[in-house]
Short mmCIF file of C-alpha atoms in Angstrom, two decimals:
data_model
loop_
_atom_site.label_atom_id
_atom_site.label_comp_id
_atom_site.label_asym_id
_atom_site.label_seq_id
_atom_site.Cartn_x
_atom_site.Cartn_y
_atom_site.Cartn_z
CA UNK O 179 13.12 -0.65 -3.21
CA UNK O 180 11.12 -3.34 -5.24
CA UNK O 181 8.78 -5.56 -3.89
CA UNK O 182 9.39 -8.18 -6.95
CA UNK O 183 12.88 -9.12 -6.66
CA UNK O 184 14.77 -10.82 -9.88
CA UNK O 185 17.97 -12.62 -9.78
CA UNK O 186 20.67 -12.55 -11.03
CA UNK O 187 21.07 -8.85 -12.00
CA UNK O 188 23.19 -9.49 -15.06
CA UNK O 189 23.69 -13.27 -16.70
CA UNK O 190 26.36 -13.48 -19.53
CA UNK O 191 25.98 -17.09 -21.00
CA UNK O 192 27.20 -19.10 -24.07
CA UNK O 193 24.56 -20.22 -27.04
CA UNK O 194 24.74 -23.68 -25.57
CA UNK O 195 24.80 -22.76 -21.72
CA UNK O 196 21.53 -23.39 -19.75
CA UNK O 197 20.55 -21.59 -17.04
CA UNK O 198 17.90 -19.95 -15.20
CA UNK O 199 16.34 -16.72 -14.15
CA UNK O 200 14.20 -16.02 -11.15
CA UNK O 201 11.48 -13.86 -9.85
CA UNK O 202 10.17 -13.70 -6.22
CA UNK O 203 6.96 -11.73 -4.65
CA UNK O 204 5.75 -11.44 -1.31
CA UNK O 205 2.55 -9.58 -1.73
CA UNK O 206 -0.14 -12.24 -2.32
CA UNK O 207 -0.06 -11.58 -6.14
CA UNK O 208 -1.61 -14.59 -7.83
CA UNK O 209 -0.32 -13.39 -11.35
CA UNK O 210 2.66 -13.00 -12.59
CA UNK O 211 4.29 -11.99 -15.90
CA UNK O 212 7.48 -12.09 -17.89
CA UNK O 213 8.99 -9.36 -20.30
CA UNK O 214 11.29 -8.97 -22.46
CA UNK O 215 12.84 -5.43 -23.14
CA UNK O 216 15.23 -4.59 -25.86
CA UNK O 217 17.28 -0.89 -25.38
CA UNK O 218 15.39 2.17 -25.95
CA UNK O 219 11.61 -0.09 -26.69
CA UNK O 220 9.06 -0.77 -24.53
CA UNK O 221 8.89 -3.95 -22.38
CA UNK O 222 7.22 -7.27 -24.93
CA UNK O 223 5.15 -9.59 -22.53
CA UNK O 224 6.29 -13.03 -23.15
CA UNK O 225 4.18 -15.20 -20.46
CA UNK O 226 1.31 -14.71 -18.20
CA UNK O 227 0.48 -17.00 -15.36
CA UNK O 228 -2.60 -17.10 -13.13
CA UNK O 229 -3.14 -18.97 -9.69
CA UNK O 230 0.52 -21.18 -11.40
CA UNK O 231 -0.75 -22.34 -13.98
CA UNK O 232 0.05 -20.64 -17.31
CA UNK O 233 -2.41 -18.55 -19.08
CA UNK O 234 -0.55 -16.90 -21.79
CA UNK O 235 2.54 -17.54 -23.65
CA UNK O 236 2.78 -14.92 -26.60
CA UNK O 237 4.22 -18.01 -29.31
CA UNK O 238 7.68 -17.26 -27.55
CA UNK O 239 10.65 -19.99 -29.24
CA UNK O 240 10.89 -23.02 -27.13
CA UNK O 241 14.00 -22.37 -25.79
CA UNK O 242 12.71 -20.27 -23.36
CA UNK O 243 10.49 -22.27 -20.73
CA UNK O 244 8.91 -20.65 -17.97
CA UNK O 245 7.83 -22.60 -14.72
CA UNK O 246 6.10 -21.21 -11.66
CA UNK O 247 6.53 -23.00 -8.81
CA UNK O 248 4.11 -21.70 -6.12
CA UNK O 249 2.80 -18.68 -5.97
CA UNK O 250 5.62 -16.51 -5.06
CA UNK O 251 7.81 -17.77 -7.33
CA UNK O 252 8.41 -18.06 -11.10
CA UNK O 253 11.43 -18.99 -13.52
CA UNK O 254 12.63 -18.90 -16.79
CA UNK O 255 14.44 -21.27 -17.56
CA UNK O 256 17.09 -21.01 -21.04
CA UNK O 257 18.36 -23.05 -23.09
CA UNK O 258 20.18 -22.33 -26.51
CA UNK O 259 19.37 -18.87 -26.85
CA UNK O 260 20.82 -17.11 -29.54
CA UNK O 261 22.64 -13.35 -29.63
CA UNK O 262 19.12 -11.91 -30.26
CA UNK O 263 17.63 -12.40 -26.96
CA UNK O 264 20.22 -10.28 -25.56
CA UNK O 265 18.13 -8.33 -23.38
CA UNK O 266 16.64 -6.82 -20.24
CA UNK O 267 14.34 -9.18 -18.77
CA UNK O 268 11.74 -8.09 -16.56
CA UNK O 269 9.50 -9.92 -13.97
CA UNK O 270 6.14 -8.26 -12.77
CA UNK O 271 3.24 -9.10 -10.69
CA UNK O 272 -0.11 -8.15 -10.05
CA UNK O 273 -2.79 -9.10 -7.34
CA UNK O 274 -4.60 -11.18 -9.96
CA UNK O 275 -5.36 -11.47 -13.51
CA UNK O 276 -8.06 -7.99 -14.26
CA UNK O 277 -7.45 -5.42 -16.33
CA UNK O 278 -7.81 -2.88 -13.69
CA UNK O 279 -4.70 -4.15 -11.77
CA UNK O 280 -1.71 -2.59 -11.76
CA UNK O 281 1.61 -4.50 -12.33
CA UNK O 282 4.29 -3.99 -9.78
CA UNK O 283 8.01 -4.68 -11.88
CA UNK O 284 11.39 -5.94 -11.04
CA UNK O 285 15.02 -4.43 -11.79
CA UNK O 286 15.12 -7.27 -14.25
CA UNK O 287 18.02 -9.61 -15.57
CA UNK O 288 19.93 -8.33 -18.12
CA UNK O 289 21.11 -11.47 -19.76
CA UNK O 290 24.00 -11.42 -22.68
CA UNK O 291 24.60 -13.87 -25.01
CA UNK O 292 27.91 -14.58 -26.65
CA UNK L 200 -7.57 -3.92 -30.21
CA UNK L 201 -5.73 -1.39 -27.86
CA UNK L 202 -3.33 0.87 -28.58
CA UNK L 203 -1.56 3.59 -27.24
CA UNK L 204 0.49 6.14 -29.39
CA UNK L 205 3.11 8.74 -27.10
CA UNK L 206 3.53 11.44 -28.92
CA UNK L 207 7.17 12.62 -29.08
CA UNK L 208 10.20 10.18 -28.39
CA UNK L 209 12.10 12.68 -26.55
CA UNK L 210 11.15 15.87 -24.68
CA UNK L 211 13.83 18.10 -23.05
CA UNK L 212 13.00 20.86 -20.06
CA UNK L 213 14.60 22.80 -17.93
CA UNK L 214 14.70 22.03 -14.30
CA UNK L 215 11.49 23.91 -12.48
CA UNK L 216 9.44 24.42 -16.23
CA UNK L 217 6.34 22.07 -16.60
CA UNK L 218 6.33 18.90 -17.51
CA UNK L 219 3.70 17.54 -20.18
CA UNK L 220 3.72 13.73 -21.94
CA UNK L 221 1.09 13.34 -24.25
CA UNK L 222 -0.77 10.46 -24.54
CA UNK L 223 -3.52 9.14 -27.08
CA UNK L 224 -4.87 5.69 -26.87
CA UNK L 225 -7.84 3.58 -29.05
CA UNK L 226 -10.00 1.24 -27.05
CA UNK L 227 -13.23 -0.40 -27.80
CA UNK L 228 -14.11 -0.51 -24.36
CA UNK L 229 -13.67 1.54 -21.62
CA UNK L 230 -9.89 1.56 -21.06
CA UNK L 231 -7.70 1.47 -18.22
CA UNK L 232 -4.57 3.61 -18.43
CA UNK L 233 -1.30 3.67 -16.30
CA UNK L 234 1.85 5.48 -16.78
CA UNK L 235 4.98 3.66 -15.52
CA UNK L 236 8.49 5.22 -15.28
CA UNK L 237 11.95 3.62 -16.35
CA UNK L 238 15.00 4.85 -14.67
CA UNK L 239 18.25 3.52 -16.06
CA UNK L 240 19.04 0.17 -15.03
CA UNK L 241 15.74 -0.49 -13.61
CA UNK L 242 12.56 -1.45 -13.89
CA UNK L 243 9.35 -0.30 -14.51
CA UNK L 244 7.74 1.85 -11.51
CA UNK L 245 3.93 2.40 -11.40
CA UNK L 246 3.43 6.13 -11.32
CA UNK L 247 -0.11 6.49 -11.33
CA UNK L 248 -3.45 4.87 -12.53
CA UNK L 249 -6.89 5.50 -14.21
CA UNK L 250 -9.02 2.61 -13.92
CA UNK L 251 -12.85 4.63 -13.23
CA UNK L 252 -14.41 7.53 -11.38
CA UNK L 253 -12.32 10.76 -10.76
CA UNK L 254 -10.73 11.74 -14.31
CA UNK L 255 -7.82 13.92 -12.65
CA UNK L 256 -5.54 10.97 -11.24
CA UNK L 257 -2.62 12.54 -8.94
CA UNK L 258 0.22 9.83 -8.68
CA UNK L 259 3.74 9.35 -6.91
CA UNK L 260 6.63 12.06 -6.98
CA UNK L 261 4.11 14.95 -8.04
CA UNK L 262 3.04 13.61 -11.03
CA UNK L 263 -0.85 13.97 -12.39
CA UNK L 264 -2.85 12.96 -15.62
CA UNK L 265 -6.04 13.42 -16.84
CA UNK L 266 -7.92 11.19 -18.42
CA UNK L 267 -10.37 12.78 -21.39
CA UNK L 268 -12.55 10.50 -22.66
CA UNK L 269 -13.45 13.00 -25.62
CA UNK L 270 -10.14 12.96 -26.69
CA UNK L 271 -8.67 10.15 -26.21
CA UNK L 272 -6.05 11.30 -23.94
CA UNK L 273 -4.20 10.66 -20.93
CA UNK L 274 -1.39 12.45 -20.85
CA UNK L 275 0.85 13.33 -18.07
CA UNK L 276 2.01 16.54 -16.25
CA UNK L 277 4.13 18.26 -13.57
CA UNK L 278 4.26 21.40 -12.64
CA UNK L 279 8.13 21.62 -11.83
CA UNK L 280 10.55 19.57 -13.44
CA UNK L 281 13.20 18.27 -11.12
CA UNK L 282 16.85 16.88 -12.25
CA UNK L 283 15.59 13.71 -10.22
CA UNK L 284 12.73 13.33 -13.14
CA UNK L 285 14.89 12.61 -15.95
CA UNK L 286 14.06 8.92 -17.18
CA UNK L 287 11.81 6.92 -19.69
CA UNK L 288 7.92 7.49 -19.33
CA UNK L 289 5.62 4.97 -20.41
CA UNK L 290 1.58 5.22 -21.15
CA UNK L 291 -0.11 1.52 -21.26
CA UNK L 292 -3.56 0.41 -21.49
CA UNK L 293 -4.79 -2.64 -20.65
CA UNK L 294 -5.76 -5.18 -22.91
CA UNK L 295 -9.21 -6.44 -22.22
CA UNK L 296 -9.83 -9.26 -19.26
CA UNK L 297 -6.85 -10.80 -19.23
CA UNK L 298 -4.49 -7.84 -17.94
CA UNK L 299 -2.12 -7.23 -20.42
CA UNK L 300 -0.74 -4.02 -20.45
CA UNK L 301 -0.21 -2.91 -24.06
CA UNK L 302 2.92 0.22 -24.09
CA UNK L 303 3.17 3.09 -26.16
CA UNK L 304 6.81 3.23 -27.65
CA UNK L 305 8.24 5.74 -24.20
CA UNK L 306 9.26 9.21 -24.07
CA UNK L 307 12.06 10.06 -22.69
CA UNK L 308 12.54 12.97 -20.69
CA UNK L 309 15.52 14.91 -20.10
CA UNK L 310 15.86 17.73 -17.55
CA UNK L 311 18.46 20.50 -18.10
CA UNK L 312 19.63 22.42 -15.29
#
């Protein structure tokens, strides 16, 4: 069983749908990270936040906005996405921004665009 | 910058032979490794670490690795392949201060019975 729990499992939306994924932790992390995964390559961080507020976003297109409400929670919100960013997406979380601290990952959200 | 380089996209053992993932990284600064495990239709699962001291890190589900500094190395073993073990293996270092974990391209291992 995770600890960092992602819903929904699996979003199929339209190019001009919005909607949004989520990511929950209950282990005191104070970072927290998105992903993005494509099949058979390795996970592409997309957005790194730090005690909420955001400390990396890796020039990701606009229509993806991330939002972290406290710190147990984050979102991604979408809006427009094209077929491309058909993927897995994966949240992860560590106990704070180091290099020396493991991330702990989600099952993801695998999201399909039509 | 960090890298990591897996050598070997796929590697295929029979169930109860040794397991062995190689992995080279390059690091300007003393790294700190991980190896994470993919099963299908999840996510990533931490299998073990090397962040300093002991070089011979023993992590979850019998799994080991060995960091060598002198070769720029940390790959990963088992003695005894189970069905069970069959999944995507990835080697990350991360980047610097700020945590990011930068991932090799994943091997995937396959177990025959």
């Amino acid at each position: 069983d995770t600890e960092v729990t992602q819903t929904p499992k699996h979003l199929v939306m339209g190019m001009t749908n919005k909607k949004s994924l989520k990511c929950e932790q209950h282990m005191g992390h104070r970072a927290m990270y998105w992903y993005k995964q494509k099949a058979k390559k390795p996970p592409e961080l997309m957005f790194v936040y730090s005690y909420e507020k955001l400390s990396i976003n890796e020039s990701v297109p606009s229509r993806f906005s991330p939002e972290c409400p406290n710190s147990s929670l984050l979102n991604l919100h979408l809006h427009a996405l094209q077929p491309e960013d058909s993927a897995l997406y994966l949240c992860a979380s560590s106990q704070w921004l180091d290099s020396n601290q493991p991330q702990h990952f989600g099952d993801g959200t695998r999201l399909s665009i039509l | 910058a960090q890298s990591v380089t897996q050598l070997g996209s796929h590697v295929s053992v029979s169930e109860g032979a040794l397991v062995l993932l190689r992995c080279n990284y390059s690091s300007s600064v003393p790294p700190y490794l991980f190896w994470y495990v993919q099963y299908p239709n999840q996510g990533l699962q931490l299998l073990l670490k090397y962040t300093t001291g002991a070089t011979l890190v023993k992590g979850i589900n019998g799994f080991e690795a060995e960091f060598k500094k002198s070769e720029t190395s940390f790959h990963l073993t088992k003695p005894s392949a189970h069905m069970s073990d069959a999944a995507e293996y990835f080697c990350a270092v991360s980047d610097g201060s700020q945590g990011n974990l930068i991932f090799g391209k994943g091997t995937k291992l396959s177990v025959k019975p």
